Short mmCIF file of C-alpha atoms and ligand atoms in Angstrom, two decimals:
data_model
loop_
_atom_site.label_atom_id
_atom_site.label_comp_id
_atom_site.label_asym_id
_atom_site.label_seq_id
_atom_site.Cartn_x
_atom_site.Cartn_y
_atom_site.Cartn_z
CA UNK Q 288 -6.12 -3.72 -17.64
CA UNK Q 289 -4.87 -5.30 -14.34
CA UNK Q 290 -7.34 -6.14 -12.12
CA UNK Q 291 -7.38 -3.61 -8.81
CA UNK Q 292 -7.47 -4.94 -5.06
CA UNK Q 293 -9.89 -3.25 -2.45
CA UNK Q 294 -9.27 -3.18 0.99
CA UNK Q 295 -12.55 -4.61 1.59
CA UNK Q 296 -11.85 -7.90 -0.71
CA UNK Q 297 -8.08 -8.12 0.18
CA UNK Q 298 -8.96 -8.26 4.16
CA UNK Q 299 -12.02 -10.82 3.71
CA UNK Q 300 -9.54 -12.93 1.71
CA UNK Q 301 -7.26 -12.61 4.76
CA UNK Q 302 -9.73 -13.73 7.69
CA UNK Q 303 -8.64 -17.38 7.19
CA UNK Q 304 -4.68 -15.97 8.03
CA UNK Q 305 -6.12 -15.44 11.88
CA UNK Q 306 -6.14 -18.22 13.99
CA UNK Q 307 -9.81 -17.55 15.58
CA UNK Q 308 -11.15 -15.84 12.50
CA UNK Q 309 -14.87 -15.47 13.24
CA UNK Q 310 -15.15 -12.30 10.98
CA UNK Q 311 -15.16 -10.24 14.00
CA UNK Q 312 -11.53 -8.51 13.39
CA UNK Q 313 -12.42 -8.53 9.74
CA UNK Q 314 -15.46 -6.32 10.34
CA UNK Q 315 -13.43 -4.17 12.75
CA UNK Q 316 -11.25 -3.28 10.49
CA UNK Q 317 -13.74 -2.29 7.97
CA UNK Q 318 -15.00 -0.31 11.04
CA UNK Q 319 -11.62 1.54 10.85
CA UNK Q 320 -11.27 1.80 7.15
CA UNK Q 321 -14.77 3.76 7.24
CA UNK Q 322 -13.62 6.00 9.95
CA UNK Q 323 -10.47 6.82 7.96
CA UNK Q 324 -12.78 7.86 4.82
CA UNK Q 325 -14.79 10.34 6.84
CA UNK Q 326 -11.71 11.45 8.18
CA UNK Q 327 -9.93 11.98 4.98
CA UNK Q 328 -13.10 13.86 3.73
CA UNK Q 329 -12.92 16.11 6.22
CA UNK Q 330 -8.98 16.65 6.39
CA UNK Q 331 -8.87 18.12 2.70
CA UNK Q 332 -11.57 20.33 2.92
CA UNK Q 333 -10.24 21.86 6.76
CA UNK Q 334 -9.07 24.74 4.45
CA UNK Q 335 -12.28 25.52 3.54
CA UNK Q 336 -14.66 25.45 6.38
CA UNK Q 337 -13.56 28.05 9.17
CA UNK Q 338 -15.37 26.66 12.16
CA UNK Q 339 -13.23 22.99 11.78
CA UNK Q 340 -9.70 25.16 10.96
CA UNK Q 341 -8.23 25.95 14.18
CA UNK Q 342 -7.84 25.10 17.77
CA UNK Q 343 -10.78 23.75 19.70
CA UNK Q 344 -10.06 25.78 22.69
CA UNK Q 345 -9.86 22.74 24.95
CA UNK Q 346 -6.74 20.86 26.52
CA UNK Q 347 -6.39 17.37 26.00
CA UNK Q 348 -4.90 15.36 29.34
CA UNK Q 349 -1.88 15.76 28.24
CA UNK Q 350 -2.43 19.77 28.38
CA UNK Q 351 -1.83 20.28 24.62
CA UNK Q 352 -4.06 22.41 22.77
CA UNK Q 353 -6.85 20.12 20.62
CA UNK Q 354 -7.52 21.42 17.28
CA UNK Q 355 -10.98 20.57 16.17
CA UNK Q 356 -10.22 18.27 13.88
CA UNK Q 357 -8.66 16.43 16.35
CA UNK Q 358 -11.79 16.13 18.40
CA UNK Q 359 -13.75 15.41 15.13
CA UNK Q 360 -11.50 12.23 14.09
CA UNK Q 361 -11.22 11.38 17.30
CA UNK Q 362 -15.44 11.37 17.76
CA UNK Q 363 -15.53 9.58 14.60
CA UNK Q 364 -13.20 6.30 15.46
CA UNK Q 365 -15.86 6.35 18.77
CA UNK Q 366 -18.88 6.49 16.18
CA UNK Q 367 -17.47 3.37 13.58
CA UNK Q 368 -16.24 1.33 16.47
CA UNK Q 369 -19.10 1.46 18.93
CA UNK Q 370 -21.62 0.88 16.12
CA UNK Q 371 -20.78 -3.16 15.91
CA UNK Q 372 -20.11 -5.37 18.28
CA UNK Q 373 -16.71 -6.08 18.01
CA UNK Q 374 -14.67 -3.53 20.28
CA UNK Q 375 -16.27 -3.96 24.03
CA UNK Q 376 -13.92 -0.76 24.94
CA UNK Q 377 -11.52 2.21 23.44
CA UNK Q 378 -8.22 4.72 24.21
CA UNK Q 379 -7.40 6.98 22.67
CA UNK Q 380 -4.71 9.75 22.77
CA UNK Q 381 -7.94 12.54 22.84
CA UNK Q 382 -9.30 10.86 25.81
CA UNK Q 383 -8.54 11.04 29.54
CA UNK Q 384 -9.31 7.32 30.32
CA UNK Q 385 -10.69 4.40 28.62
CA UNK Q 386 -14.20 4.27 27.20
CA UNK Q 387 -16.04 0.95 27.76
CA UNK Q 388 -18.93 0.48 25.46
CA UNK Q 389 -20.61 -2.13 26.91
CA UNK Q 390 -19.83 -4.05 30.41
CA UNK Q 391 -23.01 -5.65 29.64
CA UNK Q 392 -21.54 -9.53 29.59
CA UNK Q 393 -24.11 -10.46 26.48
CA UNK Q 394 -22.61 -8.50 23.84
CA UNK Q 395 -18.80 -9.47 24.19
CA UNK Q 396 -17.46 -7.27 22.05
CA UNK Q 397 -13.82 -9.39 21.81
CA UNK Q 398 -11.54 -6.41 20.99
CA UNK Q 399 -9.70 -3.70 22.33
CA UNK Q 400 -8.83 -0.71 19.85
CA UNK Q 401 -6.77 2.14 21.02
CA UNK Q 402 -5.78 4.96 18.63
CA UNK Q 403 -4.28 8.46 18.00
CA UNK Q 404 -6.98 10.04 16.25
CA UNK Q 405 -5.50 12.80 14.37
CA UNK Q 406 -1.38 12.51 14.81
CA UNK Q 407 1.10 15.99 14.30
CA UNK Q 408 -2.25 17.73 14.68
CA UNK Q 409 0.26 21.03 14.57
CA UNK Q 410 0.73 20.45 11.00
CA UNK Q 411 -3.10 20.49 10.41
CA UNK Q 412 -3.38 24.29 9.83
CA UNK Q 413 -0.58 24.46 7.60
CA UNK Q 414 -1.59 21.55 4.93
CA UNK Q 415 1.46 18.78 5.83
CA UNK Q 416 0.28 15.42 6.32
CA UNK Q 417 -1.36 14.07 9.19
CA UNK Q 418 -2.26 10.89 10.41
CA UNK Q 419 -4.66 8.80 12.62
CA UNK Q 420 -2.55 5.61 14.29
CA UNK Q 421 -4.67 2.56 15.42
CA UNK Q 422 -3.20 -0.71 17.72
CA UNK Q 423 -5.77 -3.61 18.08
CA UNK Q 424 -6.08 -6.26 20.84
CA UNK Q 425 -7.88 -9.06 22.01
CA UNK Q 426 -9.34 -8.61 25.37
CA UNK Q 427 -8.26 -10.61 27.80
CA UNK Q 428 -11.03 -12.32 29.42
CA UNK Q 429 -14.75 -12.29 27.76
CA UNK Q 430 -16.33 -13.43 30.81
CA UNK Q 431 -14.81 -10.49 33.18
CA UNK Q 432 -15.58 -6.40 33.00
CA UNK Q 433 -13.17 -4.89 31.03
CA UNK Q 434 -10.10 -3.11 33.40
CA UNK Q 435 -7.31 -1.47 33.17
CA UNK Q 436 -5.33 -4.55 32.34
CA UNK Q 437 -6.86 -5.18 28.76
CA UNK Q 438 -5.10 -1.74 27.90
CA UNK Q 439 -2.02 -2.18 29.33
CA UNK Q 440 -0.96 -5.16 27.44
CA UNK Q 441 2.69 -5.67 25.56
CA UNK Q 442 2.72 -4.18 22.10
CA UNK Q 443 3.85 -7.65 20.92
CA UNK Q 444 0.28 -8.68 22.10
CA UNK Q 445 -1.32 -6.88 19.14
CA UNK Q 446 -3.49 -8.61 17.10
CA UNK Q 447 -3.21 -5.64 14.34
CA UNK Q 448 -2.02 -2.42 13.97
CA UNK Q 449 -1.77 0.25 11.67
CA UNK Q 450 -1.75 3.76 10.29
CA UNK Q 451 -3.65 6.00 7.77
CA UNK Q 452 -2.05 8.87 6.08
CA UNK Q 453 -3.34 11.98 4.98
CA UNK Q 454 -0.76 13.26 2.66
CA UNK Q 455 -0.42 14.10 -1.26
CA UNK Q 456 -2.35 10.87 -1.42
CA UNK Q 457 -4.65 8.86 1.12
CA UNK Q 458 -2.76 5.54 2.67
CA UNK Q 459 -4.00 2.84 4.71
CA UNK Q 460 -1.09 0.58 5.68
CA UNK Q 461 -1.51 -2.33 8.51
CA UNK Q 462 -0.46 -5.38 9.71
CA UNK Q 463 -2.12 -8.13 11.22
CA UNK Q 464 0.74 -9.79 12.32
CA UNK Q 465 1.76 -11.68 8.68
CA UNK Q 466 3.42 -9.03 6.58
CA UNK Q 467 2.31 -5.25 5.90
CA UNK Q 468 0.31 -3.84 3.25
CA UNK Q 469 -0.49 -0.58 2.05
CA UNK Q 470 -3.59 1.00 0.60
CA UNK Q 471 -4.16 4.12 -1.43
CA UNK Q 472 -7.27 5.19 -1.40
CA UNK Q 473 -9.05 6.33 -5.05
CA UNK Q 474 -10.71 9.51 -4.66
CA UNK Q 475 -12.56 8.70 -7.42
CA UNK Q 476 -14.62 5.84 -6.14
CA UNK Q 477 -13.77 6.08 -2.70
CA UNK Q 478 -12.36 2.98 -2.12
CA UNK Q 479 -9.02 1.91 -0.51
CA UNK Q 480 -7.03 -0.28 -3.60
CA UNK Q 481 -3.81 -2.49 -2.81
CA UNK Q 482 -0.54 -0.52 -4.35
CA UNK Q 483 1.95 -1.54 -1.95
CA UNK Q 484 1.94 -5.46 -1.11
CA UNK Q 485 4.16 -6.82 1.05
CA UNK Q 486 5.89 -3.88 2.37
CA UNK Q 487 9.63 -4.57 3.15
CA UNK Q 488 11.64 -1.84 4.81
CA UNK Q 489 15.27 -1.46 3.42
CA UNK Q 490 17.53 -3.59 5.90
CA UNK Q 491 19.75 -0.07 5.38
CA UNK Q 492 19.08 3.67 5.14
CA UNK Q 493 20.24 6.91 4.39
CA UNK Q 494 17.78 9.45 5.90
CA UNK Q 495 17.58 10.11 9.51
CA UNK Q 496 14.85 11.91 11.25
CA UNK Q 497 14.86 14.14 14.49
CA UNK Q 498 14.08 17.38 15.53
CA UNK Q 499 17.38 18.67 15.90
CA UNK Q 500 16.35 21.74 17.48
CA UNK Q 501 16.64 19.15 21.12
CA UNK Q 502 20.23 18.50 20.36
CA UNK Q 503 21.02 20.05 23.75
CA UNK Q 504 18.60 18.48 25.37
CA UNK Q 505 19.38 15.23 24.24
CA UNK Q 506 21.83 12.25 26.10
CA UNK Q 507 25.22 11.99 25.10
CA UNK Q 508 24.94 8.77 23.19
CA UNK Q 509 21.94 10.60 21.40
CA UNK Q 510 24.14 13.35 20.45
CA UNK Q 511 27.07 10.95 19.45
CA UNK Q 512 24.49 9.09 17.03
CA UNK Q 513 23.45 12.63 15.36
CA UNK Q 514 27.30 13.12 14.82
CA UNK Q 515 27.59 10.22 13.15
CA UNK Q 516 24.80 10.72 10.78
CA UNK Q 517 26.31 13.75 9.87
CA UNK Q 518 29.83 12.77 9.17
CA UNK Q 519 31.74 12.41 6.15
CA UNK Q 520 32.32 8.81 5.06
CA UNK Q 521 32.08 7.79 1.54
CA UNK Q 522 31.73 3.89 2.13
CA UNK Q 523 28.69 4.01 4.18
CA UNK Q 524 27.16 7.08 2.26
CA UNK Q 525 27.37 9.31 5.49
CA UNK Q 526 26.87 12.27 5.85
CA UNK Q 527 22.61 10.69 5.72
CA UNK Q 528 20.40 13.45 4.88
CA UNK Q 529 18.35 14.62 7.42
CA UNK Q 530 14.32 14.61 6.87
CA UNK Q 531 11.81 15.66 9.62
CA UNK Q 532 8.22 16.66 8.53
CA UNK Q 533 7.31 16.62 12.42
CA UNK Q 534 4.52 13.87 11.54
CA UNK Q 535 5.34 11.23 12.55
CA UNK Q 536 2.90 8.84 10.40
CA UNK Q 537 4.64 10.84 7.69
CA UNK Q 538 8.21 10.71 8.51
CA UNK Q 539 7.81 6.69 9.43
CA UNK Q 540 5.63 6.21 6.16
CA UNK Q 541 8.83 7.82 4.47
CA UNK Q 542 11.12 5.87 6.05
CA UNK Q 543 9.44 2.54 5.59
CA UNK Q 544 9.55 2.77 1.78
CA UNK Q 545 12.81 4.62 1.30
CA UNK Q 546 15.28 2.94 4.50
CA UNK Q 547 15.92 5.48 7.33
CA UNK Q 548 15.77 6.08 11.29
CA UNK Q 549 13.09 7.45 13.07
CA UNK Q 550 14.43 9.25 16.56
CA UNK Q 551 12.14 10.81 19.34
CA UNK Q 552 14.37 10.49 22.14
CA UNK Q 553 14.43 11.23 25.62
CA UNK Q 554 15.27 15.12 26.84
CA UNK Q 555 16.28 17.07 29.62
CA UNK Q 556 12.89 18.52 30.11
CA UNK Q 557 10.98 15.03 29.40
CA UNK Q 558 13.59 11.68 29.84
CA UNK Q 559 10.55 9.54 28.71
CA UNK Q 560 10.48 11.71 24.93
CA UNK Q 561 7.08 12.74 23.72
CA UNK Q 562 5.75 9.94 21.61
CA UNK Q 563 3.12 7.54 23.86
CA UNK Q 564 3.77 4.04 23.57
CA UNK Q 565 0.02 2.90 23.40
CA UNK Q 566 -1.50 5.23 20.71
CA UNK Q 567 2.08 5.66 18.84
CA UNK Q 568 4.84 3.55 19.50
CA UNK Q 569 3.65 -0.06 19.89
CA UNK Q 570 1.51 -0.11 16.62
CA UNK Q 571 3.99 1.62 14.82
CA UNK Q 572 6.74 -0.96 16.85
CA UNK Q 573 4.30 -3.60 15.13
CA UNK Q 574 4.82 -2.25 11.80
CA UNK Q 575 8.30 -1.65 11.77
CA UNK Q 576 9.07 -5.25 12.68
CA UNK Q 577 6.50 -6.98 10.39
CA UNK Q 578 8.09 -5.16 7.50
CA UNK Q 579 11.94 -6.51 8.67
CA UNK Q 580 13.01 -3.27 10.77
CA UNK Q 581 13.22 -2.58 14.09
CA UNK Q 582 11.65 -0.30 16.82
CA UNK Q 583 12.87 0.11 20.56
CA UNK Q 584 13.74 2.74 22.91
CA UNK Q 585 17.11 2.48 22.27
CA UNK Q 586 17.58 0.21 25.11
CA UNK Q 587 14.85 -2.50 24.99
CA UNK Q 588 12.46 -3.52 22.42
CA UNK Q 589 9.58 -1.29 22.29
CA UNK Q 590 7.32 -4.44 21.77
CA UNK Q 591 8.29 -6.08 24.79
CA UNK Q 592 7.53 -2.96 27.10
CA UNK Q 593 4.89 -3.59 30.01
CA UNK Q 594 2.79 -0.67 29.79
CA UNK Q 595 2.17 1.08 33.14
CA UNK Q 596 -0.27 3.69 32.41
CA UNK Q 597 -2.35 4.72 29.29
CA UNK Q 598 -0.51 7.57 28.26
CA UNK Q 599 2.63 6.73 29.11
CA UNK Q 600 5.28 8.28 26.60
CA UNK Q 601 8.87 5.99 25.56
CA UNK Q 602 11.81 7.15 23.84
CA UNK Q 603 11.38 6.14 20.53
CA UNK Q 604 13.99 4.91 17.76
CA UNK Q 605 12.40 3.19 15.13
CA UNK Q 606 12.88 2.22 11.08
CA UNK Q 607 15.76 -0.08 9.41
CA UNK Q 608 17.21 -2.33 11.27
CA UNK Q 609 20.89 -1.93 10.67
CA UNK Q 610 20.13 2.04 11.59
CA UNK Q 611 18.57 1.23 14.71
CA UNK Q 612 21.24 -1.36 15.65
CA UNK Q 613 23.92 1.06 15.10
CA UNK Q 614 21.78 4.10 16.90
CA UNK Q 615 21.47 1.62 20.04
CA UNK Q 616 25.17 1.08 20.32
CA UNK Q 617 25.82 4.53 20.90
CA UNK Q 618 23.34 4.21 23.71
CA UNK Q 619 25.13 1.38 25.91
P1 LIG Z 1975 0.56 14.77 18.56
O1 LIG Z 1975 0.07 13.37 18.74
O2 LIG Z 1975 0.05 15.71 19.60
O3 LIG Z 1975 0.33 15.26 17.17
O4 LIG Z 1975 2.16 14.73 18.83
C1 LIG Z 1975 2.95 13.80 18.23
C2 LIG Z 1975 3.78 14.48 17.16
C3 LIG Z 1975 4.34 13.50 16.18
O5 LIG Z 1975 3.51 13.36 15.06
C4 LIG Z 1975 5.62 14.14 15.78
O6 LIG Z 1975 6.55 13.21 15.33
C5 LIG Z 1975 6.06 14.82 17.03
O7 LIG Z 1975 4.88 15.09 17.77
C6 LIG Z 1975 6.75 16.10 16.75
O8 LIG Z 1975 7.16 16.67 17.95
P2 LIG Z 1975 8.17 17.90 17.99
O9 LIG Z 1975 7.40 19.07 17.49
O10 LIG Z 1975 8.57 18.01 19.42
O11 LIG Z 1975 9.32 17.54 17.10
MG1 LIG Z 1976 0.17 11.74 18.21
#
C-alpha cells in the first residue's frame, strides 16, 4: 500500500520552504483548509436543504444577486480566519470593504487574506462546480493600523494563493510561491490527501475557454484570437475545442491539467471584463505562473498590476503559456 499525504503533514513539512516561517502561515492555511471542509459539506447537500438553495435576496456591492450559500462560505472564511491570530484583516468579493479584526497593536495578526468565497455562484442551483478562491499577503507594517494599502498590493506580492474546487471530487490546489500542489479531499475520512504534486501546466493547449455569447462585444484583436482558435490547421491541431463551464475555478482547474486558455476579456458594456483582480485574478495569476503558464490582461502581466481599488475587475487571459503568448499578439 503506498503511503497517503495529508494536507496537514505535507504543509508542516513545507514551513521550513518560507523564509520567516514562524508557523503562522502554516496555521493559516490550516485555517483555510477547515473553512473549505465546512464549505464542501454544505455545497453537496444545497440540494437537499431548501432554506440554503436559492438566492439570498440581498445584493452584493457589486449589485449581483447573493445566493445563500454565498453568504454562508463567505461567513465561514470570516469564522476560521478570525479565530487565530494570524490574519489582522480580510476582503472578500461578498463584502463591501475590508474587515479588520483587530487594530489592537498586541495581537499582530501578520497576514492579509482576501478571497472569493463561493466563485460562479450561478452554477450553484444547477449542481456544476463551484469554487472558493483565496490570495494571501503579508501586511505591510506590524507596527501601523492596517489601511487600504495592505490590500492593494501587486499580485506578485503574494505570499500564497490558491483555490478549492467543488466538483465531481473536492480539490485543494495552492501555491506558496515554490511549485503548486493539489489536494483531493477523501470523503471518507475527511481529510485533504496529496494526488497531484508538482502541478505543471502543458507549455501548449488545445482547449480554449470564453463565453462566446460576447463575441460582439468583444475588441477586434479579441475577436481575431477566437478566429484563430477556430480555424482549420492540421499542424497546430486548430480548430481547439472550445470548453466553458462558466466557473471559472473549474474551467482554470481544467485547463491547468489538460493545456488550454482561459479568456474573460474586456466588452463594450464593461472594458475592464468581469473577473476582479484581487479575489480572482491575482491568486489565480499566482497559480498559473508557479505551474509554468502565464496570466495577464492581454497587455501587461496580471501580477505586476497596482491595484487601485478592492474590487477592481481586469481583463483576464490566463493558462499555457504559448496560448497566452499567441492570444496577446493579436492584442498589440
Ligand atoms: P461570481 O464571482 O459572481 O461567481 O462571477 C465570476 C464568474 C466566474 O466564475 C465565471 O468564469 C464568470 O463569472 C462567468 O461569467 P459569464 O456568465 O459572464 O460568462
Ligand atoms: Mg467570483
Amino acid at each position: 500500500m503506498t503511503k497517503i499525504k495529508t494536507l496537514g503533514e505535507f504543509i508542516i513539512e513545507k514551513q521550513s520552504d518560507f523564509p520567516f516561517a514562524s508557523g503562522e502561515l502554516t496555521r493559516l492555511l490550516s485555517s483555510i483548509r477547515l473553512a473549505s471542509k465546512i464549505i464542501n459539506r454544505e455545497v453537496n447537500r444545497a440540494g437537499l436543504t431548501s432554506d440554503i438553495l436559492g438566492s439570498a435576496g440581498t445584493e452584493n456591492i457589486q449589485g449581483e444577486a447573493q445566493q445563500k450559500l454565498d453568504v454562508y462560505a463567505d461567513n465561514q472564511m470570516i469564522y476560521a480566519l478570525k479565530a487565530r491570530g494570524e490574519v489582522c484583516a480580510i476582503a472578500s468579493e461578498e463584502n463591501d470593504d475590508y474587515v479588520i479584526f483587530d487594530n489592537d497593536l498586541s495581537r499582530k495578526g501578520k497576514y492579509i487574506v482576501l478571497f472569493d468565497p463561493l466563485d460562479g455562484s450561478s452554477n450553484i442551483d444547477v449542481n456544476v462546480s463551484i469554487g472558493t478562491i483565496f490570495s494571501i499577503y503579508r501586511r505591510l507594517d506590524e507596527n501601523k493600523p492596517v489601511g487600504p494599502e495592505d490590500f492593494l498590493q501587486e499580485g506578485k506580492k503574494q505570499v500564497a494563493a490558491g483555490y478549492v474546487i467543488y466538483g465531481s471530487s473536492t480539490m485543494l490546489v495552492y501555491t506558496t510561491g515554490n511549485g503548486v500542489n493539489g489536494f483531493t479531499l477523501d470523503p471518507g475520512i475527511g481529510t485533504f490527501c496529496l494526488s497531484h504534486p508538482n502541478i505543471r501546466i502543458p507549455e501548449d493547449g488545445k482547449i480554449y475557454s470564453v463565453n462566446e455569447g460576447n463575441f460582439g462585444q468583444m475588441e477586434e484583436g479579441v475577436k481575431n484570437y477566437i478566429r484563430y482558435c477556430q480555424e482549420d490547421d492540421k499542424s497546430t491541431s486548430r480548430p481547439y475545442s472550445g470548453r466553458y463551464i462558466g466557473s471559472l475555478v473549474a474551467d482554470f482547474h481544467r485547463n491547468l491539467l489538460k493545456g488550454g486558455i482561459y479568456i474573460y476579456p474586456g466588452t463594450m458594456k464593461s472594458p475592464e471584463g468581469k473577473l476582479r483582480l484581487l479575489y480572482e485574478c491575482n491568486p489565480l495569476a499566482l497559480i498559473a505562473e508557479q505551474a509554468g503558464g502565464k496570466a495577464s490582461t492581454g497587455k501587461e502581466r496580471i501580477l505586476d498590476i497596482v491595484p487601485t481599488k478592492l474590487h477592481q475587475r481586469v481583463p483576464f487571459f490566463a493558462g499555457s503559456k504559448k496560448m497566452v503568448e499567441k492570444a496577446e499578439s493579436f492584442l498589440k
